[in-house]
Each structure stands twice: as structure tokens, then as C-alpha cells.
mmCIF file of C-alpha atoms in Angstrom:
data_model
loop_
_atom_site.group_PDB
_atom_site.id
_atom_site.type_symbol
_atom_site.label_atom_id
_atom_site.label_comp_id
_atom_site.label_asym_id
_atom_site.label_seq_id
_atom_site.Cartn_x
_atom_site.Cartn_y
_atom_site.Cartn_z
ATOM 1 C CA MET A 503 -5.016 -5.241 46.861
ATOM 2 C CA GLU A 504 -4.123 -5.466 43.582
ATOM 3 C CA LEU A 505 -3.929 -8.557 41.295
ATOM 4 C CA ARG A 506 -1.630 -7.862 38.592
ATOM 5 C CA ILE A 507 -1.613 -10.041 35.408
ATOM 6 C CA THR A 508 1.005 -10.210 32.785
ATOM 7 C CA PRO A 509 0.504 -9.725 30.309
ATOM 8 C CA ARG A 510 -2.768 -9.219 30.458
ATOM 9 C CA VAL A 511 -3.790 -10.090 26.960
ATOM 10 C CA VAL A 512 -1.784 -13.209 25.912
ATOM 11 C CA GLN A 513 -0.964 -15.483 22.938
ATOM 12 C CA ARG A 514 -1.824 -19.149 23.660
ATOM 13 C CA GLY A 515 1.327 -21.605 24.323
ATOM 14 C CA ARG A 516 2.929 -18.230 26.357
ATOM 15 C CA ASN A 517 3.436 -18.269 30.169
ATOM 16 C CA VAL A 518 1.907 -15.895 32.269
ATOM 17 C CA THR A 519 2.605 -14.252 35.767
ATOM 18 C CA MET A 520 -0.187 -13.283 38.102
ATOM 19 C CA ALA A 521 1.414 -10.689 41.023
ATOM 20 C CA CYS A 522 -0.888 -10.453 44.338
ATOM 21 C CA ILE A 523 0.052 -7.388 46.236
ATOM 22 C CA HIS A 524 -0.940 -6.573 49.263
ATOM 23 C CA GLN A 525 0.256 -4.835 52.830
ATOM 24 C CA VAL A 526 0.014 -7.587 54.869
ATOM 25 C CA HIS A 527 3.411 -8.417 56.370
ATOM 26 C CA ASP A 528 4.664 -12.026 56.055
ATOM 27 C CA SER A 529 4.756 -13.050 59.485
ATOM 28 C CA GLU A 530 0.407 -12.292 59.257
ATOM 29 C CA ILE A 531 -0.403 -14.084 56.468
ATOM 30 C CA TYR A 532 -2.272 -17.564 57.506
ATOM 31 C CA SER A 533 -2.630 -18.411 53.618
ATOM 32 C CA VAL A 534 -2.354 -17.134 50.292
ATOM 33 C CA GLN A 535 -5.310 -18.766 47.743
ATOM 34 C CA TRP A 536 -5.968 -18.595 43.846
ATOM 35 C CA TYR A 537 -8.646 -18.382 42.220
ATOM 36 C CA ARG A 538 -10.023 -18.900 38.622
ATOM 37 C CA GLY A 539 -13.658 -18.516 38.600
ATOM 38 C CA THR A 540 -14.702 -19.976 41.904
ATOM 39 C CA GLN A 541 -11.806 -23.055 41.768
ATOM 40 C CA GLU A 542 -8.711 -22.834 44.080
ATOM 41 C CA PHE A 543 -5.835 -23.985 41.927
ATOM 42 C CA TYR A 544 -2.879 -22.722 43.909
ATOM 43 C CA ARG A 545 -2.506 -21.988 47.539
ATOM 44 C CA TYR A 546 0.927 -20.689 50.011
ATOM 45 C CA THR A 547 0.375 -21.651 53.506
ATOM 46 C CA PRO A 548 3.704 -20.847 55.842
ATOM 47 C CA LEU A 549 2.563 -22.707 58.500
ATOM 48 C CA GLU A 550 2.399 -26.282 56.644
ATOM 49 C CA SER A 551 4.612 -28.030 54.921
ATOM 50 C CA PRO A 552 5.162 -28.201 51.879
ATOM 51 C CA THR A 553 4.246 -24.382 52.485
ATOM 52 C CA THR A 554 2.661 -24.632 48.531
ATOM 53 C CA ARG A 555 -0.424 -26.492 47.244
ATOM 54 C CA VAL A 556 -1.464 -26.873 43.487
ATOM 55 C CA THR A 557 -4.962 -28.242 43.613
ATOM 56 C CA PRO A 558 -5.943 -29.388 39.790
ATOM 57 C CA VAL A 559 -7.994 -27.347 37.555
ATOM 58 C CA ASN A 560 -8.739 -28.088 33.932
ATOM 59 C CA GLY A 561 -6.050 -26.041 31.525
ATOM 60 C CA ILE A 562 -3.938 -24.702 34.187
ATOM 61 C CA LYS A 563 -0.322 -25.533 34.510
ATOM 62 C CA VAL A 564 1.099 -24.437 37.606
ATOM 63 C CA ASP A 565 5.072 -23.750 37.541
ATOM 64 C CA ARG A 566 5.808 -24.679 41.219
ATOM 65 C CA LEU A 567 9.843 -23.875 41.120
ATOM 66 C CA ASN A 568 8.858 -20.099 39.921
ATOM 67 C CA SER A 569 5.933 -19.696 42.379
ATOM 68 C CA ASN A 570 5.770 -18.511 45.733
ATOM 69 C CA GLU A 571 3.632 -16.333 48.503
ATOM 70 C CA THR A 572 3.165 -13.502 46.337
ATOM 71 C CA HIS A 573 3.542 -14.641 42.378
ATOM 72 C CA VAL A 574 2.017 -17.546 40.677
ATOM 73 C CA VAL A 575 3.282 -18.460 36.815
ATOM 74 C CA LEU A 576 0.615 -20.396 34.581
ATOM 75 C CA LEU A 577 2.660 -22.496 31.872
ATOM 76 C CA ARG A 578 1.834 -23.122 28.042
ATOM 77 C CA VAL A 579 -1.801 -20.835 28.643
ATOM 78 C CA SER A 580 -4.534 -21.397 26.320
ATOM 79 C CA PRO A 581 -7.856 -20.101 24.926
ATOM 80 C CA SER A 582 -9.884 -22.090 27.758
ATOM 81 C CA LEU A 583 -7.967 -20.390 30.278
ATOM 82 C CA SER A 584 -9.481 -16.665 29.719
ATOM 83 C CA GLY A 585 -11.929 -15.411 32.508
ATOM 84 C CA ASN A 586 -11.347 -14.090 35.621
ATOM 85 C CA TYR A 587 -8.867 -14.730 38.530
ATOM 86 C CA SER A 588 -8.505 -13.508 41.767
ATOM 87 C CA CYS A 589 -6.243 -13.921 45.080
ATOM 88 C CA GLU A 590 -7.036 -14.212 48.590
ATOM 89 C CA VAL A 591 -5.067 -13.223 51.460
ATOM 90 C CA ILE A 592 -5.813 -14.869 55.123
ATOM 91 C CA GLN A 593 -4.739 -13.263 57.694
ATOM 92 C CA ASN A 594 -3.092 -14.913 60.999
ATOM 93 C CA ALA A 595 -5.145 -13.773 63.927
ATOM 94 C CA HIS A 596 -8.074 -14.624 65.541
ATOM 95 C CA THR A 597 -11.169 -13.600 63.450
ATOM 96 C CA PHE A 598 -8.739 -14.457 60.441
ATOM 97 C CA PRO A 599 -9.769 -11.654 58.408
ATOM 98 C CA HIS A 600 -9.358 -11.680 54.659
ATOM 99 C CA TYR A 601 -8.531 -9.357 51.126
ATOM 100 C CA THR A 602 -9.776 -10.423 47.680
ATOM 101 C CA ALA A 603 -8.061 -8.791 44.145
ATOM 102 C CA THR A 604 -9.553 -9.568 40.986
ATOM 103 C CA ALA A 605 -8.113 -9.373 37.434
ATOM 104 C CA ARG A 606 -9.209 -10.588 34.098
ATOM 105 C CA LEU A 607 -6.616 -12.560 31.693
ATOM 106 C CA ASP A 608 -7.664 -12.972 27.588
ATOM 107 C CA VAL A 609 -5.596 -15.500 25.988
ATOM 108 C CA VAL A 610 -6.049 -15.327 21.702
ATOM 109 C CA GLY A 611 -5.236 -18.010 19.166
ATOM 110 C CA ILE A 612 -1.142 -18.160 18.032
ATOM 111 C CA GLY A 613 -0.721 -15.322 15.790
ATOM 112 C CA GLY A 614 -4.148 -13.953 17.124
ATOM 113 C CA LEU A 615 -3.957 -11.042 15.291
ATOM 114 C CA ARG A 616 -0.334 -10.875 12.484
ATOM 115 C CA ALA A 617 -0.125 -8.721 9.647
ATOM 116 C CA THR A 618 2.081 -10.529 7.101
ATOM 117 C CA GLU A 619 2.844 -8.434 4.302
ATOM 118 C CA LEU A 620 1.339 -4.986 2.136
ATOM 119 C CA ARG A 621 1.544 -6.538 -1.384
ATOM 120 C CA ILE A 622 1.184 -3.964 -4.417
ATOM 121 C CA SER A 623 0.551 -5.172 -7.927
ATOM 122 C CA PRO A 624 1.822 -4.252 -10.182
ATOM 123 C CA PRO A 625 4.800 -3.985 -7.921
ATOM 124 C CA VAL A 626 5.941 -0.755 -10.265
ATOM 125 C CA VAL A 627 2.767 1.635 -11.829
ATOM 126 C CA GLN A 628 2.557 3.307 -14.934
ATOM 127 C CA ARG A 629 1.168 6.853 -14.336
ATOM 128 C CA GLY A 630 -2.482 7.152 -15.288
ATOM 129 C CA SER A 631 -2.825 3.510 -14.238
ATOM 130 C CA ASP A 632 -4.678 1.437 -11.277
ATOM 131 C CA ALA A 633 -2.934 -0.079 -8.871
ATOM 132 C CA THR A 634 -4.344 -2.817 -5.991
ATOM 133 C CA LEU A 635 -3.292 -2.892 -2.563
ATOM 134 C CA ALA A 636 -3.464 -5.989 -0.733
ATOM 135 C CA CYS A 637 -3.294 -6.005 3.109
ATOM 136 C CA LEU A 638 -2.222 -9.865 3.501
ATOM 137 C CA TYR A 639 -2.670 -10.593 7.705
ATOM 138 C CA GLU A 640 -3.751 -13.533 10.122
ATOM 139 C CA LEU A 641 -6.561 -13.209 12.253
ATOM 140 C CA THR A 642 -7.334 -16.122 14.531
ATOM 141 C CA ASP A 643 -9.790 -16.496 17.720
ATOM 142 C CA ALA A 644 -10.839 -12.734 17.249
ATOM 143 C CA PRO A 645 -13.065 -10.419 14.801
ATOM 144 C CA LEU A 646 -11.640 -7.779 12.468
ATOM 145 C CA TYR A 647 -12.893 -4.548 14.394
ATOM 146 C CA SER A 648 -10.892 -2.513 11.131
ATOM 147 C CA VAL A 649 -8.167 -2.337 8.716
ATOM 148 C CA LYS A 650 -6.335 1.518 8.154
ATOM 149 C CA TRP A 651 -4.933 2.406 4.768
ATOM 150 C CA TYR A 652 -1.834 5.356 5.329
ATOM 151 C CA ARG A 653 -0.148 6.951 2.771
ATOM 152 C CA GLY A 654 2.627 7.950 4.600
ATOM 153 C CA ARG A 655 1.435 9.131 8.034
ATOM 154 C CA HIS A 656 -2.526 10.020 6.458
ATOM 155 C CA GLU A 657 -5.373 7.744 6.851
ATOM 156 C CA PHE A 658 -7.165 7.707 3.331
ATOM 157 C CA TYR A 659 -9.441 4.841 3.641
ATOM 158 C CA ARG A 660 -10.745 2.125 6.432
ATOM 159 C CA TYR A 661 -12.960 -0.866 6.567
ATOM 160 C CA SER A 662 -15.072 -1.334 9.418
ATOM 161 C CA PRO A 663 -16.991 -4.104 9.569
ATOM 162 C CA THR A 664 -19.383 -3.260 12.676
ATOM 163 C CA GLU A 665 -20.252 0.334 11.291
ATOM 164 C CA GLN A 666 -22.089 1.446 8.607
ATOM 165 C CA PRO A 667 -20.807 1.929 6.197
ATOM 166 C CA ALA A 668 -17.837 -0.371 6.370
ATOM 167 C CA THR A 669 -15.905 2.115 4.267
ATOM 168 C CA LYS A 670 -14.926 4.989 4.464
ATOM 169 C CA ILE A 671 -12.351 7.578 2.126
ATOM 170 C CA PHE A 672 -10.463 10.264 4.019
ATOM 171 C CA PRO A 673 -9.425 12.851 1.146
ATOM 172 C CA PHE A 674 -6.144 12.856 -0.377
ATOM 173 C CA ALA A 675 -4.452 14.622 -3.045
ATOM 174 C CA GLY A 676 -4.143 12.241 -5.942
ATOM 175 C CA ILE A 677 -5.347 9.675 -4.389
ATOM 176 C CA ASN A 678 -8.806 8.290 -5.991
ATOM 177 C CA VAL A 679 -9.957 4.861 -4.624
ATOM 178 C CA ASP A 680 -11.919 2.635 -6.510
ATOM 179 C CA LEU A 681 -15.092 2.130 -3.662
ATOM 180 C CA ALA A 682 -16.477 -1.333 -5.771
ATOM 181 C CA ARG A 683 -13.292 -3.193 -5.736
ATOM 182 C CA SER A 684 -12.072 -2.009 -2.147
ATOM 183 C CA ASN A 685 -12.898 -4.174 1.078
ATOM 184 C CA GLN A 686 -11.497 -5.502 3.992
ATOM 185 C CA SER A 687 -8.382 -7.042 2.553
ATOM 186 C CA GLN A 688 -7.711 -4.435 -0.624
ATOM 187 C CA VAL A 689 -7.815 -1.159 -1.653
ATOM 188 C CA VAL A 690 -8.036 0.105 -5.201
ATOM 189 C CA LEU A 691 -6.547 3.166 -6.966
ATOM 190 C CA THR A 692 -7.080 4.242 -9.916
ATOM 191 C CA ARG A 693 -5.278 6.883 -12.239
ATOM 192 C CA VAL A 694 -2.205 6.861 -10.580
ATOM 193 C CA SER A 695 0.108 10.280 -10.674
ATOM 194 C CA PHE A 696 4.011 10.294 -9.765
ATOM 195 C CA GLY A 697 2.633 11.740 -6.295
ATOM 196 C CA LEU A 698 1.623 8.838 -4.868
ATOM 197 C CA SER A 699 5.116 7.524 -5.261
ATOM 198 C CA GLY A 700 6.279 6.167 -1.569
ATOM 199 C CA ASN A 701 5.466 4.529 1.521
ATOM 200 C CA PHE A 702 1.802 2.786 2.192
ATOM 201 C CA SER A 703 0.759 0.875 4.981
ATOM 202 C CA CYS A 704 -2.218 -1.223 6.132
ATOM 203 C CA GLU A 705 -3.067 -1.475 10.041
ATOM 204 C CA VAL A 706 -5.141 -4.454 11.131
ATOM 205 C CA THR A 707 -6.871 -4.303 14.260
ATOM 206 C CA ALA A 708 -8.465 -7.282 16.377
ATOM 207 C CA ASP A 709 -11.706 -6.508 18.225
ATOM 208 C CA ALA A 710 -12.536 -6.856 21.638
ATOM 209 C CA PRO A 711 -10.808 -7.775 24.706
ATOM 210 C CA SER A 712 -7.265 -7.950 22.669
ATOM 211 C CA PHE A 713 -7.769 -4.878 20.189
ATOM 212 C CA ALA A 714 -4.348 -5.947 19.086
ATOM 213 C CA THR A 715 -2.499 -4.360 16.512
ATOM 214 C CA SER A 716 -0.527 -4.906 13.395
ATOM 215 C CA ILE A 717 0.715 -2.720 10.837
ATOM 216 C CA VAL A 718 2.910 -3.741 7.521
ATOM 217 C CA SER A 719 4.347 -0.685 4.956
ATOM 218 C CA ASN A 720 5.802 -1.045 1.892
ATOM 219 C CA ASN A 721 6.930 1.610 -1.086
ATOM 220 C CA MET A 722 4.969 2.128 -4.627
ATOM 221 C CA GLU A 723 6.350 4.065 -7.038
ATOM 222 C CA VAL A 724 4.823 5.147 -10.111
ATOM 223 C CA VAL A 725 6.406 5.836 -13.596
ATOM 224 C CA VAL A 726 6.331 6.567 -17.127
ATOM 225 C CA LEU A 727 8.378 4.182 -20.282
ATOM 226 C CA PRO A 728 10.190 5.295 -23.267
ATOM 227 C CA PRO A 729 7.205 5.675 -25.778
ATOM 228 C CA SER A 730 9.767 4.202 -28.286
ATOM 229 C CA SER A 731 13.636 2.635 -28.976
ATOM 230 C CA PRO A 732 16.450 4.837 -27.910
ATOM 231 C CA VAL A 733 18.232 6.439 -30.752
ATOM 232 C CA ILE A 734 21.954 6.121 -31.994
ATOM 233 C CA HIS A 735 23.629 9.129 -33.688
ATOM 234 C CA THR A 736 26.973 8.473 -35.065
ATOM 235 C CA SER A 737 29.654 11.316 -35.989
ATOM 236 C CA GLN A 738 30.139 9.521 -39.987
ATOM 237 C CA HIS A 739 28.969 7.385 -41.889
ATOM 238 C CA TYR A 740 31.938 5.495 -42.705
ATOM 239 C CA TYR A 741 34.687 4.237 -40.798
ATOM 240 C CA MET A 742 37.362 1.820 -40.627
ATOM 241 C CA PRO A 743 39.865 0.342 -38.428
ATOM 242 C CA GLY A 744 41.983 2.784 -36.924
ATOM 243 C CA ASP A 745 38.920 4.842 -36.569
ATOM 244 C CA ILE A 746 37.470 7.146 -33.620
ATOM 245 C CA LEU A 747 34.071 6.058 -33.013
ATOM 246 C CA ARG A 748 31.796 9.226 -31.647
ATOM 247 C CA ALA A 749 28.176 8.095 -30.821
ATOM 248 C CA ASN A 750 25.330 9.310 -28.722
ATOM 249 C CA CYS A 751 22.081 7.247 -27.363
ATOM 250 C CA THR A 752 19.214 9.064 -26.349
ATOM 251 C CA SER A 753 15.879 7.589 -24.877
ATOM 252 C CA GLY A 754 12.876 9.109 -23.261
ATOM 253 C CA PRO A 755 11.041 11.029 -22.365
ATOM 254 C CA SER A 756 10.343 8.708 -19.483
ATOM 255 C CA ARG A 757 10.911 8.529 -15.541
ATOM 256 C CA PRO A 758 12.946 7.663 -14.189
ATOM 257 C CA PRO A 759 15.675 8.725 -16.503
ATOM 258 C CA SER A 760 16.569 5.241 -18.550
ATOM 259 C CA GLU A 761 19.776 3.817 -17.986
ATOM 260 C CA LEU A 762 21.735 3.225 -21.083
ATOM 261 C CA THR A 763 24.615 1.102 -22.162
ATOM 262 C CA PHE A 764 26.521 0.541 -25.521
ATOM 263 C CA TYR A 765 27.512 -2.434 -27.070
ATOM 264 C CA ILE A 766 30.083 -3.066 -30.165
ATOM 265 C CA ASN A 767 29.511 -6.827 -31.097
ATOM 266 C CA ASP A 768 27.970 -7.535 -27.979
ATOM 267 C CA ILE A 769 30.542 -6.369 -25.826
ATOM 268 C CA PRO A 770 30.223 -3.442 -23.521
ATOM 269 C CA VAL A 771 31.999 -0.323 -24.042
ATOM 270 C CA SER A 772 33.690 1.694 -22.018
ATOM 271 C CA PRO A 773 30.511 4.414 -20.886
ATOM 272 C CA GLY A 774 31.652 8.334 -21.842
ATOM 273 C CA MET A 775 29.249 11.497 -20.518
ATOM 274 C CA TYR A 776 26.127 10.639 -19.423
ATOM 275 C CA ASN A 777 23.517 13.548 -18.899
ATOM 276 C CA VAL A 778 19.931 13.735 -18.202
ATOM 277 C CA GLN A 779 17.840 16.620 -19.319
ATOM 278 C CA PRO A 780 13.977 17.858 -18.062
ATOM 279 C CA ALA A 781 11.543 17.054 -20.453
ATOM 280 C CA PRO A 782 7.314 18.308 -20.010
ATOM 281 C CA GLU A 783 5.381 16.891 -17.344
ATOM 282 C CA GLY A 784 7.894 16.205 -15.051
ATOM 283 C CA LEU A 785 9.866 13.541 -17.272
ATOM 284 C CA PHE A 786 13.569 12.994 -18.511
ATOM 285 C CA ARG A 787 15.094 12.793 -21.564
ATOM 286 C CA SER A 788 18.745 10.726 -21.111
ATOM 287 C CA GLU A 789 21.779 10.626 -23.374
ATOM 288 C CA GLN A 790 25.139 8.508 -23.339
ATOM 289 C CA TYR A 791 28.254 9.237 -25.105
ATOM 290 C CA VAL A 792 30.797 7.287 -26.239
ATOM 291 C CA GLN A 793 33.997 7.576 -27.847
ATOM 292 C CA VAL A 794 36.019 4.786 -28.642
ATOM 293 C CA GLN A 795 38.847 3.278 -31.438
ATOM 294 C CA LEU A 796 38.142 0.489 -34.015
ATOM 295 C CA TRP A 797 40.893 -2.156 -34.167
ATOM 296 C CA PRO A 798 41.338 -4.598 -37.157
ATOM 297 C CA ALA A 799 39.464 -7.254 -34.745
ATOM 298 C CA HIS A 800 36.507 -5.645 -34.403
ATOM 299 C CA TYR A 801 35.582 -6.081 -38.174
ATOM 300 C CA GLU A 802 36.900 -9.844 -38.286
ATOM 301 C CA ARG A 803 33.126 -10.902 -38.476
ATOM 302 C CA GLY A 804 32.433 -7.762 -40.628
ATOM 303 C CA ALA A 805 30.977 -4.628 -40.196
ATOM 304 C CA PRO A 806 30.793 -3.906 -36.445
ATOM 305 C CA ILE A 807 27.376 -3.496 -34.970
ATOM 306 C CA LEU A 808 27.161 -1.123 -32.219
ATOM 307 C CA ARG A 809 24.280 -1.829 -30.293
ATOM 308 C CA CYS A 810 22.403 0.625 -27.435
ATOM 309 C CA GLU A 811 20.353 -0.917 -24.507
ATOM 310 C CA ALA A 812 17.960 1.209 -23.027
ATOM 311 C CA LYS A 813 16.753 0.119 -19.585
ATOM 312 C CA LEU A 814 14.622 1.098 -16.623
ATOM 313 C CA GLY A 815 15.261 -1.556 -13.849
ATOM 314 C CA GLU A 816 13.336 -5.073 -14.331
ATOM 315 C CA LEU A 817 10.460 -3.028 -15.682
ATOM 316 C CA TYR A 818 11.303 -1.996 -19.195
ATOM 317 C CA ARG A 819 14.473 -3.023 -21.576
ATOM 318 C CA ASP A 820 14.998 -2.063 -25.035
ATOM 319 C CA ASN A 821 17.388 -1.901 -27.779
ATOM 320 C CA SER A 822 18.474 -0.153 -31.092
ATOM 321 C CA ALA A 823 21.367 -0.829 -33.773
ATOM 322 C CA VAL A 824 23.758 0.552 -36.466
ATOM 323 C CA ALA A 825 26.222 -1.309 -38.335
ATOM 324 C CA LEU A 826 29.484 0.517 -39.290
ATOM 325 C CA TYR A 827 30.324 0.245 -42.165
ATOM 326 C CA SER A 828 33.811 0.668 -44.237
ATOM 327 C CA ALA A 829 33.911 3.418 -46.762
ATOM 328 C CA ASN A 830 34.159 1.039 -49.562
ATOM 329 C CA SER A 831 31.334 -0.952 -48.589
ATOM 330 C CA ASP A 832 27.989 -1.019 -49.979
ATOM 331 C CA PRO A 833 25.957 -0.033 -48.788
ATOM 332 C CA LYS A 834 25.982 2.683 -46.987
ATOM 333 C CA ILE A 835 25.711 2.562 -43.054
ATOM 334 C CA GLU A 836 22.240 1.800 -41.787
ATOM 335 C CA ARG A 837 20.695 2.428 -38.314
ATOM 336 C CA VAL A 838 18.419 -0.811 -37.812
ATOM 337 C CA THR A 839 16.002 -0.437 -34.635
ATOM 338 C CA SER A 840 15.349 -3.336 -32.759
ATOM 339 C CA PRO A 841 12.349 -3.789 -30.514
ATOM 340 C CA GLY A 842 14.246 -4.587 -27.380
ATOM 341 C CA SER A 843 15.241 -8.289 -28.164
ATOM 342 C CA ALA A 844 18.462 -10.221 -28.250
ATOM 343 C CA ALA A 845 17.301 -12.518 -30.504
ATOM 344 C CA LYS A 846 15.832 -10.147 -33.401
ATOM 345 C CA LEU A 847 19.333 -8.231 -32.831
ATOM 346 C CA GLN A 848 21.277 -11.375 -33.585
ATOM 347 C CA THR A 849 18.899 -12.426 -36.825
ATOM 348 C CA CYS A 850 20.234 -8.728 -37.997
ATOM 349 C CA GLN A 851 23.521 -9.431 -37.304
ATOM 350 C CA VAL A 852 23.250 -12.927 -39.347
ATOM 351 C CA LEU A 853 21.652 -11.314 -42.011
ATOM 352 C CA LEU A 854 24.065 -8.391 -42.351
ATOM 353 C CA LEU A 855 27.181 -10.581 -42.915
ATOM 354 C CA LEU A 856 24.778 -13.021 -45.445
ATOM 355 C CA HIS A 857 24.924 -9.944 -47.469
ATOM 356 C CA ILE A 858 27.706 -8.733 -47.428
ATOM 357 C CA VAL A 859 29.479 -12.240 -48.478
ATOM 358 C CA VAL A 860 27.098 -12.196 -51.154
ATOM 359 C CA TRP A 861 28.406 -8.712 -52.697
ATOM 360 C CA ALA A 862 31.929 -9.884 -51.965
ATOM 361 C CA ASN A 863 31.081 -12.760 -53.940
ATOM 362 C CA ASN A 864 29.850 -10.624 -56.756
ATOM 363 C CA THR A 865 32.632 -8.427 -57.070
#
């Protein structure tokens, strides 16, 4: 005899199938009776009509259409139905021998355990700074057994409330855990390095009887921002309509390398060659070249403004700009660095235009 309950650990509101497995031939069965504890809730008797009978037991709902001589289906089970169940087979003979099998059902709350998110703050971490990894999970109708943290497949931190001490650190190159700020829901890493860029996971396990486990992952990126604004170099000091503008823009050192874009009067310019060179400490310098012919339209509002924008995703954005004066202009070409603000660049353009108008009036 065997009683198989599927699933044995089930979330509240789900259905459960109980299978009574035995070796008695169907023709020899007098009855099959099902119990929760000592309370009978379902019976199959082939010699009676109807052959099945449901006895009311608080909380138990039997699916009569899908229940028969070997299986009973319980609908929308609740945590109150957790406990021992048994099936009893009585043989049709003058002594009515009977056989019994028992099994346990555990019902946990809806989402009894569900890890929802691994949140990394800040989402992009600067090298040498701290990062907080927060494991968000929902745990109902069951106590917490453990929270384990992994870098790739290597466990580096564990929280187990039933153990002493509750926290445990496993050595991993480059990982420094701040125990004072780490607990059952977060772990704080200090002085992060490039080697920690990659996948992190938290694994949450509920305590007995389910020992249900849920895991979530997220990627951490460690970066170094450029220490200053990008720098523009041009091939000559003066430019006239019809001249060929040749310029380059450099940014860095940083990691990852900056994305560079040229603009003339805030209109993007088709890029030329883009080059990335290694720098000390695993960093990179990026360089963007541009070659474009200048037309009278570029000078309709005065000296054209050549601007270079450096960007690292959504984390970093900075600009530099130069005014491209013509040979008969005064003063000579100036290189103006704008600290990453479009508003400041527009102010610079207005001041330059006013300066040109005043100079023109005086001459």
C-alpha cells in the first residue's frame, strides 16, 4: 500500500491529487475510504449506488467528477488542511481484511515564498565606492530558513537566523562585506573593484516543512568616470566658408570608454574614425575624429560652434565647445569648455554672438 499526494507541498488555493496505490483486484474491493486524521471525507463502495460518497469535513472540497476508486482530488486547499491523510482498502471477503497507507500534506500561503527582485544601488557603481545589494522577497506562513548570496556560482555571504552567529562570510577575491550594514535582506560591499562586474544572485529558502527556495539575479557594473571634460583639437586657428574642418575629441581615462559625438551648431556631424587606447589601471582613452566641409549656412548666425559630447550610458554626460572664427574675425579662435550643461552652452553661444555684433558696430 502507498498513498501518493501530488504535490505534497502546495500553495494555498491550488488543487491536490491523492492516489491510493494497492494490489487488491477491483473485483475483491469492498470499499476504499479516505481520512484526514480520523475523519472520513470520501468513500468508494462498488456494491452500492451511488458508488461514491462524500462526508462533509470542514475545509475539504472534493472534486467528485475527477475522483474514483483510486484517486481523490481536493479543490482549492487551505493551510488548515495541512496534516496526515490516509486511505484504507477493505477487501471483499468473509473476514474483510483491510490495508492502510498514510502520507502528509503541507499547504503554504499564496506566494509562501517568492523572491521578487535583486536591487543593486547604485545600479552602476564607481570603482572604490560602496554598493548595496537588496534582496526583495515575500515570505508568508513560513519562517525564514536562510538567505544566500552568490557572485556567479560562488557563495560569499549567508544569513541563517537559526544559527549562531546568524551571518557567515565565505572568502572571495575582491569582495569586502560590511557586516555591520548587512542583514537578512541586504548585503553591503565596500571598495568595489572592476573584478566584481558581473552576475550576483540571492537565494531565499523557507523553513520546514516546505523548505521552498526562490532565487533572483542581477548584474552589477563597476565603472570609472572621466576626470575632466572632453578636449577638442582643430587643425587650424581660422576657418572660412568652404574650408575643410578637421578636428578630434578625446576623453578619459575611463572605464568603459566614453561615447563621443560631434555637433556643429547643435546639429550632429557624421562621425569619422573612432579610436580607443588603453590607459593605466585598466582604463581607456577614447578619441573621435571628424572631417567636414564648412558652408556659408554654418555662418548665418556668426561663428559656428563645434561641440563634442562625451557620454557613458545614462551615468555620465559632458561637453566641450569651440567657436570657429573666420580669418578676418577678431578675436582669434577660443576653446571653451562647458561642464556638461546644454544651458551653459547656449549662454556661451549668445555671449559670442553679442560680442561679434558689438565688434562689428564699432568697426
